[in-house]
C-alpha positions as CSV (number, residue, x, y, z in Angstrom):
1,M,79.3,111.9,115.8
2,S,81.3,108.8,116.4
3,T,85.0,108.5,115.4
4,A,84.0,106.1,112.4
5,E,81.5,108.7,111.4
6,A,83.8,111.8,111.5
7,S,86.4,109.7,109.8
8,T,83.6,108.9,106.9
9,A,82.6,112.7,106.8
10,S,86.3,114.1,106.7
11,T,86.9,111.4,103.6
12,N,83.7,112.3,101.7
13,D,83.9,116.3,102.3
14,P,85.9,118.0,99.7
15,T,86.2,121.0,102.0
16,A,87.4,118.8,105.2
17,G,90.9,119.8,106.0
18,T,91.8,123.3,105.8
19,V,95.7,123.1,106.1
20,D,97.6,122.6,102.9
21,L,99.7,119.5,103.2
22,K,101.8,119.8,99.9
23,L,103.7,116.9,98.7
24,E,106.9,118.5,97.6
25,A,109.5,115.9,97.6
26,I,110.0,112.2,97.0
27,V,113.3,110.5,98.3
28,I,114.8,107.7,96.4
29,P,117.6,105.4,97.4
30,V,121.0,105.5,95.3
31,T,124.4,104.0,95.6
32,D,126.6,106.4,94.0
33,V,125.4,110.1,94.6
34,D,127.3,111.6,91.5
35,R,126.2,109.0,89.1
36,A,122.6,109.6,89.8
37,K,123.3,113.4,89.8
38,T,124.9,113.2,86.4
39,F,121.7,110.9,85.0
40,Y,119.2,113.4,86.3
41,G,121.1,116.4,85.2
42,N,121.5,114.7,81.7
43,L,117.6,114.5,81.6
44,G,117.4,118.2,81.7
45,W,116.0,118.3,85.3
46,R,116.6,121.5,87.0
47,L,119.2,121.2,89.9
48,D,117.8,122.7,93.0
49,A,120.5,121.7,95.7
50,D,123.3,120.0,96.5
51,F,124.1,120.4,99.9
52,A,127.3,118.1,101.7
53,F,127.8,118.4,105.6
54,D,130.7,117.4,107.8
55,N,129.0,114.5,109.2
56,G,128.5,112.7,106.1
57,F,124.9,113.8,105.1
58,R,124.4,114.9,101.4
59,V,121.1,116.0,99.7
60,V,120.8,116.6,96.1
61,Q,117.3,117.7,94.7
62,Y,116.1,117.5,91.1
63,T,112.6,119.0,89.6
64,S,111.5,117.2,86.3
65,P,110.0,120.0,83.7
66,G,106.6,121.3,84.7
67,S,106.3,119.3,88.1
68,P,105.5,120.8,91.4
69,A,107.2,118.1,93.2
70,S,111.0,117.2,93.3
71,V,113.0,114.0,93.9
72,Q,115.8,113.8,96.7
73,F,118.6,111.7,97.2
74,G,122.0,111.7,98.7
75,S,124.3,110.2,101.7
76,N,122.5,109.4,104.8
77,I,119.3,110.3,103.6
78,T,117.4,106.7,103.8
79,S,118.0,103.3,104.8
80,A,115.9,102.2,101.8
81,T,118.0,99.4,99.1
82,P,119.1,101.4,96.4
83,G,116.8,101.0,93.3
84,S,113.8,100.0,95.4
85,A,111.8,103.0,94.4
86,Q,109.4,101.5,92.0
87,G,106.5,103.0,89.9
88,L,107.4,106.8,90.4
89,Y,104.8,108.6,88.2
90,L,105.6,111.3,85.6
91,V,102.3,112.6,84.0
92,V,102.6,113.7,80.5
93,S,100.1,115.3,78.3
94,D,101.9,113.6,75.1
95,I,103.6,110.2,75.8
96,E,105.3,109.8,72.4
97,A,106.7,113.0,72.8
98,A,107.8,112.8,76.3
99,R,109.3,109.4,75.6
100,E,111.4,110.9,72.4
101,D,112.7,113.6,74.8
102,L,113.9,111.5,77.4
103,V,115.6,109.1,75.0
104,A,117.2,112.1,73.2
105,H,118.5,113.1,77.0
106,G,120.1,109.5,77.3
107,A,117.4,107.6,79.0
108,A,116.6,104.2,77.9
109,V,112.8,104.3,77.8
110,S,110.3,101.1,77.0
111,E,108.3,101.4,74.0
112,V,104.8,103.0,74.8
113,F,102.4,100.4,76.0
114,H,98.8,99.8,77.6
115,P,97.9,97.6,80.1
116,E,95.7,94.7,79.0
117,S,95.4,93.4,82.5
118,P,95.1,95.3,85.9
119,G,98.6,96.5,87.2
120,A,100.4,95.4,84.0
121,Q,101.9,98.7,84.0
122,F,103.9,97.8,87.2
123,Q,104.9,94.4,85.9
124,A,108.7,94.3,85.8
125,D,108.9,91.5,83.3
126,G,106.4,93.3,80.9
127,T,103.8,90.8,81.1
128,G,100.0,91.7,80.2
129,R,101.2,94.9,78.5
130,G,99.8,95.5,74.7
131,S,101.9,97.8,72.6
132,G,101.2,101.2,71.8
133,R,98.8,103.7,73.3
134,A,95.6,102.5,74.7
135,D,92.5,102.2,72.8
136,D,91.0,105.6,71.6
137,Q,94.3,107.3,73.1
138,A,92.2,107.0,76.2
139,S,93.4,109.3,79.0
140,Y,95.1,107.4,81.9
141,G,95.5,104.2,79.6
142,S,98.8,104.9,77.9
143,F,102.3,104.3,79.7
144,A,106.2,104.0,79.3
145,T,108.9,102.9,81.7
146,F,112.5,103.8,82.3
147,S,115.0,103.5,85.2
148,D,118.1,105.3,86.8
149,P,121.3,103.8,87.3
150,D,120.4,102.2,90.5
151,G,117.2,100.6,88.9
152,N,115.0,103.1,90.7
153,T,111.7,103.0,88.1
154,W,109.8,105.8,86.7
155,L,106.5,105.2,85.1
156,L,105.3,107.8,82.1
157,Q,101.4,108.1,82.0
158,E,99.6,110.0,79.6
159,I,96.7,112.0,81.0
160,T,94.7,114.6,79.0
161,T,91.4,114.7,80.6
162,R,91.3,114.4,84.4
163,L,88.7,112.1,86.1
164,P,86.1,114.3,88.2
165,G,87.3,115.6,91.5
166,R,91.0,115.2,90.8
167,I,91.6,118.9,90.3
168,D,90.5,122.1,91.9
169,T,87.6,123.0,89.4
170,G,88.1,126.6,90.1
171,V,91.7,126.7,88.6
172,T,92.8,125.9,85.3
173,S,96.5,126.0,84.7
174,Y,99.0,124.5,82.5
175,A,102.2,123.3,83.7
176,S,104.3,124.3,80.5
177,E,103.8,125.9,77.5
178,K,103.9,122.4,75.7
179,D,101.0,121.3,77.7
180,L,99.0,124.6,76.8
181,M,100.0,123.8,72.9
182,D,98.7,120.4,73.3
183,A,95.2,121.5,75.0
184,L,95.0,123.8,72.2
185,L,95.3,121.2,69.5
186,R,93.0,119.0,71.1
187,A,90.4,121.7,71.6
188,A,91.0,122.7,68.0
189,L,89.9,119.1,66.6
190,A,87.0,118.9,68.8
191,H,85.7,122.3,67.6
192,G,86.2,120.9,63.9
193,E,83.8,118.3,64.8
194,H,81.7,120.9,66.6
195,E,81.5,122.9,63.4
196,K,80.6,119.7,61.7
197,L,77.4,119.4,63.7
198,T,76.1,122.8,63.5
199,G,77.2,123.1,59.7
200,E,78.3,126.6,60.0
201,P,81.6,128.5,61.1
202,D,81.4,129.3,64.7
203,E,82.5,132.9,65.4
204,Q,82.3,132.3,69.1
205,W,85.4,130.1,69.1
206,P,87.4,131.8,71.3
207,A,84.7,130.9,74.2
208,W,84.1,127.6,73.1
209,Y,87.8,126.5,73.0
210,A,87.9,128.1,76.6
211,A,84.8,126.3,77.8
212,Y,86.4,122.8,76.0
213,M,89.5,123.3,77.9
214,V,88.2,124.1,81.5
215,A,86.0,121.1,81.2
216,E,88.9,118.7,79.7
217,Q,91.2,119.6,82.8
218,A,88.2,119.4,85.4
219,G,86.9,116.4,84.2
220,T,83.5,117.5,83.6
221,E,81.2,117.2,80.6
222,L,82.7,118.5,77.4
223,P,80.8,120.7,75.1
224,T,79.8,119.1,71.5
């Protein structure tokens, strides 16, 4: 097998790469560490670390609710220009609720929008954006943005159904009680349509709910 063929095989083989490489922290550049710490602390994010050393190095780490990854900033931690981190994704199951929560914690969050042209969610001037959620509240299609005091920009994206292959189909999990509740509500609405189609009550609704929620998260075909 040639090097090119091996590279292609590794890319296309979901079992390739047996060593976990978990993305757990993203470094963002800030001017004033304490100001940034106050901002992210006020959002209600979990403070994991604030370590300062005699040589001037300092690292602060916060984790947003329900996230497996964290954000780090500090002194002598990066040479990037403060505020240059852009389009940092925060995935949510209910973008309106997430926006309201962030606003209540002091963040200046944009109104919810959907891109009317590819990549419009990344345009700082707001061009190419349509007001409100995506048509039919399509998963992956609704956004909102906010920035920290230095101008590092966060992008909220609403995802309710994953594209195929985006998660481990053998595992179904929810990051928070709110995510689980939202999934149950979506299953309940879909099950109501199911009973309309069958014309009779479904005594096996727990099994139907479970099948729907697993399929929704895995991005496979939903039961009807």
